[in-house]
Coordinates of C-alpha atoms in Angstrom, one line a residue:
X26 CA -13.2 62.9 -0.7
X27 CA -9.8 64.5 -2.4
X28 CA -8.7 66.9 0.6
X29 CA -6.1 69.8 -1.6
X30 CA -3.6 71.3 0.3
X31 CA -1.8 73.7 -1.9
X32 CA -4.4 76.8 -0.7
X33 CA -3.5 77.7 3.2
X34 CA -7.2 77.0 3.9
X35 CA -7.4 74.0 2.4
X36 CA -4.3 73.2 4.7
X37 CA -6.4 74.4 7.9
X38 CA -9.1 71.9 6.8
X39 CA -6.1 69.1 6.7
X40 CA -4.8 70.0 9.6
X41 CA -8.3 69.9 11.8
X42 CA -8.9 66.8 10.6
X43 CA -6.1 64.9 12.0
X44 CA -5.2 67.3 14.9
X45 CA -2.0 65.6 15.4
X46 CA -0.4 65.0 12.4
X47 CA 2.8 62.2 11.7
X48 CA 5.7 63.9 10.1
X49 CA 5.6 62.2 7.2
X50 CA 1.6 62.8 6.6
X51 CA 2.7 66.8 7.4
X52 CA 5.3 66.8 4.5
X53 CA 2.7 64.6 1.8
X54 CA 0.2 67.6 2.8
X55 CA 2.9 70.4 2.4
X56 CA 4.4 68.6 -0.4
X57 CA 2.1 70.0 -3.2
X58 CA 2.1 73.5 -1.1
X59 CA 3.4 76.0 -3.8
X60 CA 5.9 79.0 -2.0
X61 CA 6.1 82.1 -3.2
X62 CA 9.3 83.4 -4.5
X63 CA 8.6 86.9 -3.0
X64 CA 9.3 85.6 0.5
X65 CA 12.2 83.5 -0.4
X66 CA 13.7 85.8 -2.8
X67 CA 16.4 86.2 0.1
X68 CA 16.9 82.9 0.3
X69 CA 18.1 82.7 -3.2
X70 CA 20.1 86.0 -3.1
X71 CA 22.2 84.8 0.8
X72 CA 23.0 81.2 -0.6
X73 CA 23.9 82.8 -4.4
X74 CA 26.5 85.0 -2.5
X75 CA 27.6 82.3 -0.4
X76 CA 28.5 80.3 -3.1
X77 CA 30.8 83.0 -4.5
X78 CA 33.7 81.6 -3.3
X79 CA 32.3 78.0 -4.1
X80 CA 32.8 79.2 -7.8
X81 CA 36.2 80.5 -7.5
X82 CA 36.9 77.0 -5.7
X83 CA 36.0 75.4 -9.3
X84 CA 38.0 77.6 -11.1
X85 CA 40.8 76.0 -8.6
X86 CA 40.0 72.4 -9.6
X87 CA 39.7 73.0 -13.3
X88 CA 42.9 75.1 -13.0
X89 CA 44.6 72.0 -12.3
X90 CA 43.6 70.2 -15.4
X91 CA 45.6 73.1 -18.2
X92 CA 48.1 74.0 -15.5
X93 CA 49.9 70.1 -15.5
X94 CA 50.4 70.0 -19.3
X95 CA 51.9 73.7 -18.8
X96 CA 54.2 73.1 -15.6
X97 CA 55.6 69.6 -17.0
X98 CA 56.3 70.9 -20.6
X99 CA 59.8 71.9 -21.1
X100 CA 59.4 75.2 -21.5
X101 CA 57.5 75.1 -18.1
X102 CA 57.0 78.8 -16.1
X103 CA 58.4 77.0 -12.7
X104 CA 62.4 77.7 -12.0
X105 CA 62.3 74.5 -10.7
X106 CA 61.9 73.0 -14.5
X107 CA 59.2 70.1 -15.6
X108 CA 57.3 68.2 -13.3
X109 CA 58.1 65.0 -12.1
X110 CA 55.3 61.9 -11.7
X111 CA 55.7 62.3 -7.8
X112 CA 55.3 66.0 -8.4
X113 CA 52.4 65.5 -10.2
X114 CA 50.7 63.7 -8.0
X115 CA 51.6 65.6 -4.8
X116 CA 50.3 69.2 -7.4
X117 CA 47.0 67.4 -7.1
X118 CA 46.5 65.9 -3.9
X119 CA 47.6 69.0 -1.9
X120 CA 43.8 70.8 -3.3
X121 CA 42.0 68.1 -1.3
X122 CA 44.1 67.4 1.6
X123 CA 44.2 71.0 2.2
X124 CA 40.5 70.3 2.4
X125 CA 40.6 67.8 5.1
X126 CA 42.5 70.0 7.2
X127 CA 39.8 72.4 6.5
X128 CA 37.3 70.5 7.2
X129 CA 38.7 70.1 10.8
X130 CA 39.7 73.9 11.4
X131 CA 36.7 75.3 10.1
X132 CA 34.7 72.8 12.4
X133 CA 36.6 73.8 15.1
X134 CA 36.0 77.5 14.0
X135 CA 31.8 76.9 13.8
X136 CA 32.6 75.8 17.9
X137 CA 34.2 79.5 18.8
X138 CA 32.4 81.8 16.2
X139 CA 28.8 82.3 14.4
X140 CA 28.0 80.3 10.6
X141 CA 28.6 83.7 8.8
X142 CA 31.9 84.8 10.4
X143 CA 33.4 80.8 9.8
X144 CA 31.7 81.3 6.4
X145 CA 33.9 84.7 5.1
X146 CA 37.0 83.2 6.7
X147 CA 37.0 80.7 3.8
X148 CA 38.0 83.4 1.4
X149 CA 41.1 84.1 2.9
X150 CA 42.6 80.9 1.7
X151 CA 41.0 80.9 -1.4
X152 CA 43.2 83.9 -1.9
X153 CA 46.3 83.2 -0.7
X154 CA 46.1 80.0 -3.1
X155 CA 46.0 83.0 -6.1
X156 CA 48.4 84.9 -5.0
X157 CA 50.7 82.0 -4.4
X158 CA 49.9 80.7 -8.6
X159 CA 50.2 85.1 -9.8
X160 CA 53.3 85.5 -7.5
X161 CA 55.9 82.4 -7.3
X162 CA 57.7 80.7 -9.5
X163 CA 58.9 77.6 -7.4
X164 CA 56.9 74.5 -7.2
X165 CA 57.3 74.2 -3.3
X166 CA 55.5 77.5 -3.4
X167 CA 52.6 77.0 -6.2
X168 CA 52.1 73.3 -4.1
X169 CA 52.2 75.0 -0.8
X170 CA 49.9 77.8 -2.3
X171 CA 47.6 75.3 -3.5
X172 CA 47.8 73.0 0.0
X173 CA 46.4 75.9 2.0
X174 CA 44.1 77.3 -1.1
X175 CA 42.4 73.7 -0.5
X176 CA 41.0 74.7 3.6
X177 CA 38.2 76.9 1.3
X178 CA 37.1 73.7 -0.2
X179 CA 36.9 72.3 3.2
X180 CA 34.6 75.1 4.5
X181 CA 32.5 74.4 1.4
X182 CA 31.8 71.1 2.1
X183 CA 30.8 71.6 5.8
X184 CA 29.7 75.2 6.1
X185 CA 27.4 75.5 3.1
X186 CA 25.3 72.5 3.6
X187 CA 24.4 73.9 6.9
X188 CA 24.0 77.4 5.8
X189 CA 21.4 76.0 3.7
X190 CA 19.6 73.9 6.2
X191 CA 18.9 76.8 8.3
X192 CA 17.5 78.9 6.2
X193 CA 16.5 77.1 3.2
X194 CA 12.4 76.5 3.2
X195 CA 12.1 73.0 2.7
X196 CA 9.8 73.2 -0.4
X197 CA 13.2 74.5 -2.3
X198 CA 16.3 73.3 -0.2
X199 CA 17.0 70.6 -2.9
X200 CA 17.6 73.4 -5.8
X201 CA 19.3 75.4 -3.1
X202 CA 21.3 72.9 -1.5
X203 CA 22.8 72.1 -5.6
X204 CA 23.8 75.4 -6.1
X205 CA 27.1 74.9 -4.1
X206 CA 27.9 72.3 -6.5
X207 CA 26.7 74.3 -9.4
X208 CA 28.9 77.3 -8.4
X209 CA 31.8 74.5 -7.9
X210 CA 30.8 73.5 -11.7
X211 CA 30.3 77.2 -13.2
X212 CA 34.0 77.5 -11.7
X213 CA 35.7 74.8 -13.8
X214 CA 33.9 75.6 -17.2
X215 CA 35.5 79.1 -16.8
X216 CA 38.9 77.9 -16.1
X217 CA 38.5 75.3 -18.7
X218 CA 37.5 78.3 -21.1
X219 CA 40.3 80.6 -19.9
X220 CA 42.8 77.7 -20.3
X221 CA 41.8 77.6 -23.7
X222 CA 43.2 81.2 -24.4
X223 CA 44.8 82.4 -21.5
X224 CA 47.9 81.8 -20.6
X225 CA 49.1 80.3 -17.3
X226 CA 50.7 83.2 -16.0
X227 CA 47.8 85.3 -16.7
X228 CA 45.1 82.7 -15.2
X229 CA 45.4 84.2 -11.9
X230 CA 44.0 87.2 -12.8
X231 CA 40.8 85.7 -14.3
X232 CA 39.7 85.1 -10.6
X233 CA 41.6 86.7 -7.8
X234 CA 39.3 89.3 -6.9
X235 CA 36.2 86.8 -6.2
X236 CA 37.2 86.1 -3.1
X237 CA 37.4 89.7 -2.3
X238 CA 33.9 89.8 -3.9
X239 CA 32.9 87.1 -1.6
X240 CA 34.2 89.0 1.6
X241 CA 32.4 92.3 1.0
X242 CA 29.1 91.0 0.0
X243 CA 28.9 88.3 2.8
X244 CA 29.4 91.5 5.5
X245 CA 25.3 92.5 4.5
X246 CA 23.9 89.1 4.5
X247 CA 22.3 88.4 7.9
X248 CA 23.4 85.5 10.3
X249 CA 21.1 82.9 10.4
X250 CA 18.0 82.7 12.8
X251 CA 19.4 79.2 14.8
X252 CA 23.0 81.3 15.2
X253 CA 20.8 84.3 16.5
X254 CA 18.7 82.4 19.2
X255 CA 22.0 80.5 20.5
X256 CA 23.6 83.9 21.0
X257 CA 20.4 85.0 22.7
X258 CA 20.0 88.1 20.9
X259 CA 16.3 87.0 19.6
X260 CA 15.1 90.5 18.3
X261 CA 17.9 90.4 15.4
X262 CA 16.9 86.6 15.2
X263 CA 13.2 87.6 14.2
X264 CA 14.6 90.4 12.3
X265 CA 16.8 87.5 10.3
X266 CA 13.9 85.0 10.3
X267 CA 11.4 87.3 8.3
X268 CA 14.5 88.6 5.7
X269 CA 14.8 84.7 4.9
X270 CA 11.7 83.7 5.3
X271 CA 9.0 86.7 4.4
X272 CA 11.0 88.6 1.7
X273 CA 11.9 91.2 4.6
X274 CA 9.0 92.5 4.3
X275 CA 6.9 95.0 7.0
X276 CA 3.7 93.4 7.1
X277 CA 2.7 89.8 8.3
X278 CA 2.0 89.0 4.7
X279 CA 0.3 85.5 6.7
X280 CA 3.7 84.8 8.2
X281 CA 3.9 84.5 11.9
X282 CA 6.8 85.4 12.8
X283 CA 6.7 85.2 16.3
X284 CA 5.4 81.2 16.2
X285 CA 8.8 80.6 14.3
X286 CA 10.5 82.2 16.7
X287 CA 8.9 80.7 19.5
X288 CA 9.4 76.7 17.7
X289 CA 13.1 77.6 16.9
X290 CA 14.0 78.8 20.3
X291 CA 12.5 75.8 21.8
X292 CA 14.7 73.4 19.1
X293 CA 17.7 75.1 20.0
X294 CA 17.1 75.0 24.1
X295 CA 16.8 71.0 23.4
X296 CA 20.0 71.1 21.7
X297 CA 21.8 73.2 24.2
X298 CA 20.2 71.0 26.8
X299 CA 21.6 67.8 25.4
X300 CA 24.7 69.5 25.2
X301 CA 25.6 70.1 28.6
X302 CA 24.1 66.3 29.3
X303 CA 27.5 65.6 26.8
X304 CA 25.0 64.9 24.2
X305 CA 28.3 64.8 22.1
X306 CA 28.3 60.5 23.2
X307 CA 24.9 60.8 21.1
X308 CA 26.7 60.5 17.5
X309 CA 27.7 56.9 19.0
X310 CA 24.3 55.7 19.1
X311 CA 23.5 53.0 17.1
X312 CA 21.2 54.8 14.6
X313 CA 23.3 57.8 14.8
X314 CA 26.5 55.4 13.6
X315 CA 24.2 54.1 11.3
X316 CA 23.3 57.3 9.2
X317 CA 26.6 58.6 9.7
X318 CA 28.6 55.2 7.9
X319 CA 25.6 55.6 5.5
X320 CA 26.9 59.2 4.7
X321 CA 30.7 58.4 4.8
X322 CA 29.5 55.6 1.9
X323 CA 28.0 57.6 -0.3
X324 CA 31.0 60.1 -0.5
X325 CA 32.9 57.3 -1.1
X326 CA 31.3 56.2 -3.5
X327 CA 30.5 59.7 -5.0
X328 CA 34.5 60.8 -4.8
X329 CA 36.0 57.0 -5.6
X330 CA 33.2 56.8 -9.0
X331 CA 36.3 59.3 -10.4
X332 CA 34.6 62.6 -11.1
X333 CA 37.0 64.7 -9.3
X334 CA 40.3 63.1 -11.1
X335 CA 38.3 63.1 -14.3
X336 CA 37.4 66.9 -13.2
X337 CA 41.5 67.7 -12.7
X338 CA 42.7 65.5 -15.4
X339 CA 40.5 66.0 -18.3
X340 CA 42.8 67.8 -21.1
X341 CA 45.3 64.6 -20.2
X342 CA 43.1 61.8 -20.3
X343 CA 41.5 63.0 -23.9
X344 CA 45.9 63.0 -25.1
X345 CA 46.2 59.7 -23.4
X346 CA 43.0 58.3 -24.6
X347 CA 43.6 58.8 -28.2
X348 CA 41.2 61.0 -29.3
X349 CA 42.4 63.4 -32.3
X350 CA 39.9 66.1 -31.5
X351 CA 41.4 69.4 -29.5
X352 CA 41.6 68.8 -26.4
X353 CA 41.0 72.1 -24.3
X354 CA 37.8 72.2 -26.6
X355 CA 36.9 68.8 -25.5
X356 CA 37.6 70.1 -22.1
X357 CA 35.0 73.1 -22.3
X358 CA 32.1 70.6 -23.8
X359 CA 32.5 68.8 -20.7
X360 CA 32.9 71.7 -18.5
X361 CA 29.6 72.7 -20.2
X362 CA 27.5 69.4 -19.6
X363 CA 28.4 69.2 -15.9
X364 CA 26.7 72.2 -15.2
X365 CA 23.7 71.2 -17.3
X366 CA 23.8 67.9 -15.4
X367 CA 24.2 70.1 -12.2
X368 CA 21.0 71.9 -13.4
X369 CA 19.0 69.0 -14.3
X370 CA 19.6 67.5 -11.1
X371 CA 18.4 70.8 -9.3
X372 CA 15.6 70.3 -11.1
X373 CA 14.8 66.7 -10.5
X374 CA 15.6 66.6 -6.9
X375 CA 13.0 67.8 -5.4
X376 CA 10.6 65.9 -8.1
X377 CA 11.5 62.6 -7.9
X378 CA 13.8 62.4 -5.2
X379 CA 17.1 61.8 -3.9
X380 CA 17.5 58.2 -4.3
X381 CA 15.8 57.5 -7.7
X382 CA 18.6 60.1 -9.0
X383 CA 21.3 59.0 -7.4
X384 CA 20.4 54.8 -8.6
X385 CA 20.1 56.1 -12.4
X386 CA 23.1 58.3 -12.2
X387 CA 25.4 55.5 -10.6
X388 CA 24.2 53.2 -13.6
X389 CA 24.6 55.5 -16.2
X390 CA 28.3 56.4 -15.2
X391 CA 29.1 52.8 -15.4
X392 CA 28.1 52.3 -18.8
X393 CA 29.7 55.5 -19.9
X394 CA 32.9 54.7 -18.2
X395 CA 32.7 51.0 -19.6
X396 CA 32.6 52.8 -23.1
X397 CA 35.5 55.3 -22.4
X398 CA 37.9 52.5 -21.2
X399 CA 37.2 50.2 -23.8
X400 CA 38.2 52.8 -26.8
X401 CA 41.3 53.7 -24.6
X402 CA 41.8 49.7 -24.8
X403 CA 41.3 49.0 -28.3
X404 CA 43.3 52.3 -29.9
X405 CA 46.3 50.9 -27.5
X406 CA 45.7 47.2 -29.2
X407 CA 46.2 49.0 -32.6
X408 CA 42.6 49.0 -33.8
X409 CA 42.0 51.9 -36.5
X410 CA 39.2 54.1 -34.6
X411 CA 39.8 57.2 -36.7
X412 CA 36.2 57.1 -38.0
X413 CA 35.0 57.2 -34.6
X414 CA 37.8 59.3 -32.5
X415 CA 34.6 61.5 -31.2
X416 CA 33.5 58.7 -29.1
X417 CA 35.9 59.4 -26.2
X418 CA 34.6 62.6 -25.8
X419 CA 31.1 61.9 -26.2
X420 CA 31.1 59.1 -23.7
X421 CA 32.8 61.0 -20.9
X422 CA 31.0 63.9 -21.8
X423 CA 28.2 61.3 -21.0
X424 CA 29.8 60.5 -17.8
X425 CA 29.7 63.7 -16.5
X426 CA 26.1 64.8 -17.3
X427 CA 24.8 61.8 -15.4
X428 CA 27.3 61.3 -12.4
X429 CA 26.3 65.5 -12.0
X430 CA 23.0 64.6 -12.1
X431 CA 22.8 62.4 -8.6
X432 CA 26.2 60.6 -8.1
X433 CA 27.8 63.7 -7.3
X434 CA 25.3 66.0 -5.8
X435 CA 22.8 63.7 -4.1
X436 CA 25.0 63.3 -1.1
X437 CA 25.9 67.1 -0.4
X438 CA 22.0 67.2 0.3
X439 CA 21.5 64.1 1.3
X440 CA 23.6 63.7 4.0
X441 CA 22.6 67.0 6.1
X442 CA 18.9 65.2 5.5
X443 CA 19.6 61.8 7.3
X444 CA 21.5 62.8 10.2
X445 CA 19.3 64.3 13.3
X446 CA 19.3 67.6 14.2
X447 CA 21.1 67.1 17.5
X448 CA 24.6 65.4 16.0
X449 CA 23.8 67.0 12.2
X450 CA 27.2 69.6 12.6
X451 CA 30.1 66.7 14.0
X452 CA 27.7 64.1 11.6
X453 CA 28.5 66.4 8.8
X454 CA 32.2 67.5 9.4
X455 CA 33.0 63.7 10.2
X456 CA 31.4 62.9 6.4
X457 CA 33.0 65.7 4.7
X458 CA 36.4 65.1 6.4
X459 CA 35.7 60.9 4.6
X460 CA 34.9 62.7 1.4
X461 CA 38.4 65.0 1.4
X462 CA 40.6 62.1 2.3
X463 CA 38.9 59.7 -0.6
X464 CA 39.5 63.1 -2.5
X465 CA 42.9 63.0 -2.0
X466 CA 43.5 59.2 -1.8
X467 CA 42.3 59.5 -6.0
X468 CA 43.9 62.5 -7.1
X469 CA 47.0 60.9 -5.6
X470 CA 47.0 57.7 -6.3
X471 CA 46.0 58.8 -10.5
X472 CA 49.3 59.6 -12.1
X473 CA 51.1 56.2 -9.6
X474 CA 47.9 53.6 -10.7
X475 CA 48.0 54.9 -14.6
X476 CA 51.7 54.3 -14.5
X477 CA 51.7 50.9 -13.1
X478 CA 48.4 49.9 -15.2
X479 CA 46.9 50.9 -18.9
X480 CA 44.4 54.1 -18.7
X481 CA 41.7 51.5 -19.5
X482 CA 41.8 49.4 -16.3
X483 CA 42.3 52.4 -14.0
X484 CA 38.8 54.0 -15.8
X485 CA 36.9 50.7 -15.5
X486 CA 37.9 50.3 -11.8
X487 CA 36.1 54.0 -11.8
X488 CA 33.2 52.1 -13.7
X489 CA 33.2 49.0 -10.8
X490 CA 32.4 51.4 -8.0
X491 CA 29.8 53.3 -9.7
X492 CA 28.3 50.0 -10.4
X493 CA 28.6 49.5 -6.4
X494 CA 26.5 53.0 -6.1
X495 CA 23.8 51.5 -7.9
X496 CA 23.3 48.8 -5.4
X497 CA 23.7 50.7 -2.7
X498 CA 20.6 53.1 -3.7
X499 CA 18.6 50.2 -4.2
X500 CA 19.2 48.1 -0.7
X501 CA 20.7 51.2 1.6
X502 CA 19.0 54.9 0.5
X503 CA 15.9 55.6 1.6
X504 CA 13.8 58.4 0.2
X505 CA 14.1 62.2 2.3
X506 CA 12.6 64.7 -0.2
X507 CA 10.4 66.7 1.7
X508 CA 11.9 65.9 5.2
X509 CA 11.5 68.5 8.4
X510 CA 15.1 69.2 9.0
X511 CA 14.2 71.6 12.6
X512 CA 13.1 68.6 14.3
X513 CA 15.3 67.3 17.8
X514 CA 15.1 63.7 17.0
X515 CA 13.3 61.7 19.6
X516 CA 15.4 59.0 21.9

């Protein structure tokens, strides 16, 4: 007899049946279970305004890309004059190891101070970095500007993943948890398409009131439920759990508020509980260590595949490459398929899974980068490719469809999925701090690795660790789509 689950009768009738059911036999009964967009609708509007200041983050990264051409040229806007190689590569690595130090002060900030309140701090930065590009003219203060501009994109990474988790429903936290990277994507098309026709010094003001934006419309978004309940103020925390998770509406509408409130009080007590036993030794448990080096892996591999220098550096590596076509308009076609890769992965996610996309995705950039490197190898041997001087666009374009699709999403979900409940926010930070310093360890090392070797073998080392991410899905991953994230994991 076929038992359906997607009526919440049908799901009484499942659930009598087994009386106590396994988690996993909970989520394939769930998984079908359709949820209406009237009582998430809040969900989407909280995590759309708190990726605000993800998109003016992007509009950061992709800054970087029209903004080296334009600050090494002679006629450069700095008083300081052209750039220099080490310059160059300090310009780019100061964006993500401003991140890691982020990472670490907004972590430290999520210790003294609720989710929302750590959350609008990250726009101050964003700000200042602005300000710093509209107002000075010296490359100390542009890089210094940029340095601190680079603690947003540290908040980003930690704060918005578990902003999600606490109030995403888990029937759409995949295509939730990929709008920070969406927003991040939105961001870099735009400053790819202001690049185009905007000039440097005006670039600034394309962007600088978003973080402002960011900062006013965060102030009417509710804390989260699991911030509410540690604070002990639980009326407010009911009042948050049915805006996030009933529409806000004043009937019951067959949510019971009350049982939710009664299950996430109890998670939190455990927490708090395991806390004061210095549950902090618990991240050094062996499965804890496990999922964590798991995590740290796959933003290594994510980061060290070279999406973010290929992000950056994309107007430079179509001139170095060869290609005849325009670059800035090369540029914006790529800008425009990584967020349709983004999209499709939102898409996908939650349909066939986490590590299905991120195996294909892996494969897929290998082969594209494989093509890319070998036109940048055979126009520097002399080989007449003008008939086909569109291939090194259409290639990486390639390259960045599939790597958005799961190589560079997949663990921004993933991650906040495999670590427990009770060591998911230091299992996080720890990950995210990994991912900034690979992040900056790339951008660095770019402009010193493609002077010492041909573009070609720097983009097919890019291709080697992507083939790396492919194995990896297959003998490491294992499958979370549909997991209970407010569970206190047994020991």
């Amino acid at each position: 007899m076929i038992i359906h689950c997607t009526k919440f009768s049908s799901y009484k009738l499942c659930k009598s049946k087994t009386n106590v059911m396994t988690e996993s036999n909970e989520s394939t009964c769930k998984s079908t279970e359709k949820i209406k967009f009237t009582k998430t609708k809040f969900q989407y509007l909280a995590i759309f305004v708190a990726n605000i200041v993800g998109y003016s983050h992007g509009f950061g990264v992709g800054w970087l890309s029209s903004a080296v051409p334009a600050l090494k040229a002679e006629d450069t806007p700095l008083d300081s004059g052209p750039l220099s190689l080490q310059q160059e590569s300090w310009l780019g690595g100061s964006y993500p190891l401003g991140a890691l130090t982020g990472e670490i002060l907004f972590s430290l900030l999520l210790n003294f101070t609720s989710l929302k309140i750590t959350m609008m701090a990250m726009a101050i930065p964003n700000l200042i970095f602005w300000l710093s590009v509209l107002l000075s003219k010296s490359y100390t203060g542009v890089v210094v500007g940029r340095f601190i501009g680079g603690f947003s994109g540290g908040g980003i990474l930690l704060c918005i993943p578990l902003f999600v988790a606490e109030v995403a429903s888990k029937e759409i936290r995949g295509f939730l948890g990929l709008m920070s990277p969406l927003s991040i994507a939105v961001g870099v098309l735009v400053a790819y398409i202001c690049a185009a026709f905007v000039h440097y010094n005006f670039m600034p003001y394309c962007i600088v009131g978003f973080p402002v934006l960011f900062l006013l419309v965060m102030c009417v978004i509710p804390e989260t439920p699991h911030t509410l309940i540690r604070q002990k103020k639980l009326e407010k925390a009911e009042q948050s759990l049915k805006f996030y998770n009933n529409g806000n509406r004043t009937d019951d509408n067959v949510y019971n508020v009350k049982e939710d409130s009664a299950k996430l009080q109890l998670l939190v007590r455990k927490k708090q509980e395991e806390k004061e036993k210095h549950s902090y030794t618990m991240i050094l448990q062996r499965d804890s260590l496990k999922k964590v080096f798991i995590g740290i892996s796959l933003v290594g591999l994510s980061v060290c595949s070279g999406i973010i220098v290929v992000t950056m550096n994309v107007v430079k590596l179509f001139l170095d490459s060869g290609s005849k076509m325009n670059p800035h308009i090369s540029a914006i076609i790529v800008g425009v398929l990584q967020v349709c890769g983004i999209c499709v992965s939102s898409v996908l996610v939650d349909k066939i899974g986490r590590k299905i996309l991120f195996g294909v995705s892996s494969l897929l950039s290998a082969l594209s980068l494989i093509v890319f490197g070998t036109f940048s190898f055979l126009n520097q041997k002399g080989v007449n490719l003008s008939s086909v001087d569109w291939l090194p666009v259409l290639s990486l374009s390639f390259y960045i469809f599939v790597n958005c699709i799961g190589l560079r999403t997949v663990p921004f979900l993933y991650i906040s999925e495999i670590l427990p409940y009770n060591v998911r926010q230091s299992g996080l930070a720890i990950c995210m701090i990994a991912m900034s310093s690979f992040a900056f360890l790339t951008v660095f090392t770019k402009p010193i690795l493609q002077d010492a070797f041909d573009l070609h073998v720097v983009i097919w080392m890019y291709a080697g660790v992507c083939v790396v991410g492919f194995f990896f899905s297959i003998f490491v991953m294992v499958e979370t789509k549909g997991k209970n994230l407010n569970k206190v994991q047994e020991t």
